[in-house]
Coordinates of N, CA, C and O in Angstrom, one line a residue:
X20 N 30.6 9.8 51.7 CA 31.9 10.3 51.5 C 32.4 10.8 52.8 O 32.0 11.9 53.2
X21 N 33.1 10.2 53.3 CA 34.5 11.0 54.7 C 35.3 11.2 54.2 O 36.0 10.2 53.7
X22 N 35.7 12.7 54.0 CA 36.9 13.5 54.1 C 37.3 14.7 54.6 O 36.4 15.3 55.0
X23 N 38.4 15.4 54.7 CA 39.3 16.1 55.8 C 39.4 16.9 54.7 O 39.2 16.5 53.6
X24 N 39.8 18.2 55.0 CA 40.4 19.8 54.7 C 42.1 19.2 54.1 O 42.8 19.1 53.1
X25 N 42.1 18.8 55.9 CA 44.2 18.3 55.3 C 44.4 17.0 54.3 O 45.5 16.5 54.1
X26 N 43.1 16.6 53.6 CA 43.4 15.5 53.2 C 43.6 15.6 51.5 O 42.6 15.9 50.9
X27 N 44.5 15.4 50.9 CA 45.2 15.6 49.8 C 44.4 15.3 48.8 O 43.9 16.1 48.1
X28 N 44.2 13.9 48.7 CA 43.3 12.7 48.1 C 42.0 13.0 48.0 O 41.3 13.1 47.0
X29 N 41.7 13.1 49.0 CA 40.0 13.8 48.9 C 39.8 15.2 48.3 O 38.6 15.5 48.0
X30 N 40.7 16.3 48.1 CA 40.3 17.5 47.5 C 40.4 16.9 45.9 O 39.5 17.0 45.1
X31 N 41.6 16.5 45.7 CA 41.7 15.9 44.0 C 40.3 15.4 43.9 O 39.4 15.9 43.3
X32 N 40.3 14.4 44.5 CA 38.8 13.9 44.2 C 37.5 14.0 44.1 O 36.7 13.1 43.7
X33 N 37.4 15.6 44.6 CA 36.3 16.6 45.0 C 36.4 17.2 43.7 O 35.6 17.0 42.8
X34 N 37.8 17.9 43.5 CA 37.5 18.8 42.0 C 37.4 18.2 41.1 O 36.6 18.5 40.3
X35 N 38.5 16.6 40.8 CA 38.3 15.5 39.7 C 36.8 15.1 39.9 O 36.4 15.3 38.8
X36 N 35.7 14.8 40.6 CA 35.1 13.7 40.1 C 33.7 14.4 41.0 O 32.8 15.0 40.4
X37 N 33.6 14.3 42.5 CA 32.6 14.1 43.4 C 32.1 16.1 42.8 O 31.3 16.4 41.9
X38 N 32.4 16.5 43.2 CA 31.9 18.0 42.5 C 31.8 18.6 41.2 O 31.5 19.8 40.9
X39 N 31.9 18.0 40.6 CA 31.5 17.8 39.0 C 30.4 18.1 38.4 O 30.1 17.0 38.0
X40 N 29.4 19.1 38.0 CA 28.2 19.4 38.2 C 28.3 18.2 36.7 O 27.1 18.1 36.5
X41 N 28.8 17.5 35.8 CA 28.4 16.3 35.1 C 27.9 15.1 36.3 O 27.0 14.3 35.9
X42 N 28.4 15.0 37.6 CA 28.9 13.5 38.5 C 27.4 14.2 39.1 O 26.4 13.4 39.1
X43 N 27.1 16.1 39.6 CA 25.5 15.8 40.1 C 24.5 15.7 39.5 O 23.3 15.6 39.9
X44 N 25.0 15.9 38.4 CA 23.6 15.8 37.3 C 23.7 14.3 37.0 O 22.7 14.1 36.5
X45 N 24.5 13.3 37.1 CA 24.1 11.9 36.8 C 23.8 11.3 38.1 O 23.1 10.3 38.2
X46 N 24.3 11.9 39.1 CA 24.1 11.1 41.0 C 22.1 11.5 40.9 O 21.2 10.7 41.1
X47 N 22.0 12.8 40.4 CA 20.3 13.3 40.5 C 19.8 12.2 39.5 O 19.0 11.4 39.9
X48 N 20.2 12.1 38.3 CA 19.6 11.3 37.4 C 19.3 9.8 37.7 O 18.3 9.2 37.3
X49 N 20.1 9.6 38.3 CA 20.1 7.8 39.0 C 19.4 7.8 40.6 O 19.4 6.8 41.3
X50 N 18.9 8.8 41.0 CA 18.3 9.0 42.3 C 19.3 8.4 43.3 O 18.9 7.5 44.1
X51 N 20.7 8.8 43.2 CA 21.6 9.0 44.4 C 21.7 10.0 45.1 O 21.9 11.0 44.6
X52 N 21.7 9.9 46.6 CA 21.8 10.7 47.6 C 23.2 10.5 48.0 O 23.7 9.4 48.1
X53 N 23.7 11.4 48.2 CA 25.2 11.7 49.0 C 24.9 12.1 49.9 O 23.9 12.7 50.2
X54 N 26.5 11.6 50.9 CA 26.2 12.1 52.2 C 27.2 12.3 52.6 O 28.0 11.3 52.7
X55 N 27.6 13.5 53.1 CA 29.8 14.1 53.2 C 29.8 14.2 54.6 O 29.4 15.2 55.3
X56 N 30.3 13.2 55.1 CA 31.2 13.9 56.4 C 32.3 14.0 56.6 O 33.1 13.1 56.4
X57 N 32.8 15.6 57.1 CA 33.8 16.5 57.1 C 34.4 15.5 58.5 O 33.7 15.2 59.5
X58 N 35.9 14.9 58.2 CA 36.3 14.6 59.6 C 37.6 15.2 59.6 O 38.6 14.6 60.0
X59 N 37.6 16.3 59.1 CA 38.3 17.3 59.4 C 39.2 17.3 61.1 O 40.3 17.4 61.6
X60 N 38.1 17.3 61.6 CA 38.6 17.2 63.5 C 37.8 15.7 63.8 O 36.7 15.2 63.6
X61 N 39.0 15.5 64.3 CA 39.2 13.9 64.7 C 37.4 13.7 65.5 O 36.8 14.3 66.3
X62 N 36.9 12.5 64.7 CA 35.4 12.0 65.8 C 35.4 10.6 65.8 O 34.9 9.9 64.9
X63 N 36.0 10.2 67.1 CA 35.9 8.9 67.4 C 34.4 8.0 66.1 O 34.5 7.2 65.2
X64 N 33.5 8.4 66.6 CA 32.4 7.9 65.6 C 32.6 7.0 64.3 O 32.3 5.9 63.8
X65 N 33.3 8.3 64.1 CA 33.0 8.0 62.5 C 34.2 7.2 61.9 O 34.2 6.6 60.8
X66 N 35.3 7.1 62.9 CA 36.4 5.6 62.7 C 36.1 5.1 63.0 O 36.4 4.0 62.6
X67 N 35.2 5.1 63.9 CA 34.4 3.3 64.4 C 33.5 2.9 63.4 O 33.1 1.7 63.4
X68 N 33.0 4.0 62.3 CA 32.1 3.7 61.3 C 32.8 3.1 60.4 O 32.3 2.2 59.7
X69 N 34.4 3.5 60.1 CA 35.1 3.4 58.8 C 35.9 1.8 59.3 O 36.0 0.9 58.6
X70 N 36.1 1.9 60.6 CA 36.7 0.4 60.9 C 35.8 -0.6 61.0 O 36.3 -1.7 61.1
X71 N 34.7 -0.7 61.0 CA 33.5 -1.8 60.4 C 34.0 -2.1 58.8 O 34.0 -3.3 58.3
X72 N 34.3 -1.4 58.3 CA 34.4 -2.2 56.6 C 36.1 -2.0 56.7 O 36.6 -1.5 55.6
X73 N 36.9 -2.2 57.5 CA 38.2 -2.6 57.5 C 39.5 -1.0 56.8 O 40.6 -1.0 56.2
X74 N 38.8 0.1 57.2 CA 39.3 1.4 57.2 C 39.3 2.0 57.9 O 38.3 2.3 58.6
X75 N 40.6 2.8 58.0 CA 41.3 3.4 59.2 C 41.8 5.0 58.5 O 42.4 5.8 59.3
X76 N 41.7 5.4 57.2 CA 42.1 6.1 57.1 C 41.2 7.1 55.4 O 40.2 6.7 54.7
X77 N 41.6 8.0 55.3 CA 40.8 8.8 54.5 C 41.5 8.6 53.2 O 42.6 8.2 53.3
X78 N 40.9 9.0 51.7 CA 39.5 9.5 52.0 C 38.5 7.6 52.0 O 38.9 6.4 52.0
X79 N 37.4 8.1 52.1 CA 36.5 6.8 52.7 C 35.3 7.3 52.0 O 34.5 8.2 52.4
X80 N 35.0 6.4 50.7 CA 33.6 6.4 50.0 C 33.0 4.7 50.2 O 33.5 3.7 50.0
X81 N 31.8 5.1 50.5 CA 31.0 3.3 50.9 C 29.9 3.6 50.0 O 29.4 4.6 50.6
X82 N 29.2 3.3 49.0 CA 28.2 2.7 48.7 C 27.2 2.2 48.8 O 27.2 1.5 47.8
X83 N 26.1 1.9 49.5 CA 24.7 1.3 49.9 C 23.4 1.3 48.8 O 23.0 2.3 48.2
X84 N 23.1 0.4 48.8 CA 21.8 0.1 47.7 C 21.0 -1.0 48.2 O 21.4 -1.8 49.0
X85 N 19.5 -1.0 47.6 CA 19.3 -2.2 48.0 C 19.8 -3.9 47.6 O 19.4 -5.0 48.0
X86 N 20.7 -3.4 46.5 CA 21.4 -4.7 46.0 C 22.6 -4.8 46.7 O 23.1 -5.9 46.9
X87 N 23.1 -3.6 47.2 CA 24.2 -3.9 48.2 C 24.0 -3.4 49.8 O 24.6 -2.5 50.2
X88 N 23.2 -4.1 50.5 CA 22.1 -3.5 51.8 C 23.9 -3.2 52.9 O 24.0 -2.2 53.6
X89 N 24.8 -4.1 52.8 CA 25.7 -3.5 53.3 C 26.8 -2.9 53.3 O 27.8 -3.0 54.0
X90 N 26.5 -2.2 52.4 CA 28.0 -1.3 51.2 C 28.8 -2.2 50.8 O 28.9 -3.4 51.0
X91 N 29.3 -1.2 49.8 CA 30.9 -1.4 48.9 C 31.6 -0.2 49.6 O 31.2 0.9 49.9
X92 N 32.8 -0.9 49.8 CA 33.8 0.4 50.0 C 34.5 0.6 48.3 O 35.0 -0.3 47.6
X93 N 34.4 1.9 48.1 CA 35.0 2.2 46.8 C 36.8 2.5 47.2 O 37.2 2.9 48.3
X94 N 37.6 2.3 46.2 CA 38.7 2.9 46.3 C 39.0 4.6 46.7 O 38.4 5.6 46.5
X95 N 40.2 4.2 47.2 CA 40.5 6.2 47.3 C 40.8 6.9 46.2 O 40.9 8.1 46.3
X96 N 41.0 6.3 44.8 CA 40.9 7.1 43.7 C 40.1 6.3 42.8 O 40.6 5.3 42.4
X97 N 38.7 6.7 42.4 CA 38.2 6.3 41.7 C 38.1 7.1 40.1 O 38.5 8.2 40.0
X98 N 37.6 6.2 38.9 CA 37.9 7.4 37.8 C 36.1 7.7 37.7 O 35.2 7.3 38.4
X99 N 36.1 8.7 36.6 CA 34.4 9.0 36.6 C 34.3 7.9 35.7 O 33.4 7.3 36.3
X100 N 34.6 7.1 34.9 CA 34.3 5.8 34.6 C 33.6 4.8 35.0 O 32.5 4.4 34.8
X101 N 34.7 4.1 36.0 CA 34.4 3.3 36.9 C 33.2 3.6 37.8 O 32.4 2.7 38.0
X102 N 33.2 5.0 38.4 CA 32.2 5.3 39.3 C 31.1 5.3 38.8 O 30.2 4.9 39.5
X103 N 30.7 5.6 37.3 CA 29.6 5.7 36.8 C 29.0 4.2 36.7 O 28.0 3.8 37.3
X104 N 29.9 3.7 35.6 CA 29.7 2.1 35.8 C 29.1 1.2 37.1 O 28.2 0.4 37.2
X105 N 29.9 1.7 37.9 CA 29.1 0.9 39.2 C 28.1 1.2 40.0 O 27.5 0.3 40.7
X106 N 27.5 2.9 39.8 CA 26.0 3.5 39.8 C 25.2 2.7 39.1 O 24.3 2.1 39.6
X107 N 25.5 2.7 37.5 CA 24.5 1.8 36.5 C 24.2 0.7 37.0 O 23.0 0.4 37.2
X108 N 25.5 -0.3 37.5 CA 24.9 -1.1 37.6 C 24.3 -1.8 38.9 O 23.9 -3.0 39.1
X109 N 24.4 -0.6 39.9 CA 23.1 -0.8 40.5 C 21.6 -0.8 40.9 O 20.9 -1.1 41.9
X110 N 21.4 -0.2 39.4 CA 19.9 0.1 38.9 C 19.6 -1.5 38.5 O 20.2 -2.5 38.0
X111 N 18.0 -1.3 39.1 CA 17.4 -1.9 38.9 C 16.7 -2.2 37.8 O 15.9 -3.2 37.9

């Protein structure tokens, strides 16, 4: 997950879905690891990270598994539906 303080999209998405002690008790249950970076203050880096899968702008969730060794970019508004759905069915 990359997202920003000023970023509108990503706080909705923090209280709707990603902070959800339901979303960490199913991310723990499915042995997903999250990983948040704050680009709150601009770091060249991590647009050079988000412009490899053809993004330039926040918020920016990617996905990795071994079924998907080189991500999914998820949408900027996902529902807890959808998101769950596409955890499942990356289980093996």
């Amino acid at each position: 997950r990359i997202g920003a303080d000023w970023c509108l999209t990503c706080v909705y998405n923090d209280v709707a879905l990603f902070n959800t002690p339901t979303i960490n008790e199913f991310l723990e249950a499915n042995n997903v690891k999250r990983i948040d970076v704050d680009w709150t203050h601009y770091n060249p880096e991590v647009l050079n990270f988000m412009e490899r899968y053809g993004r330039r702008g926040l918020p920016f969730y990617i996905v990795f598994s071994p079924r998907i060794p080189d991500g999914i970019v998820l949408p900027e508004i996902i529902s807890d539906r959808d998101f769950r759905e596409l955890i499942e069915n990356l289980r093996y």
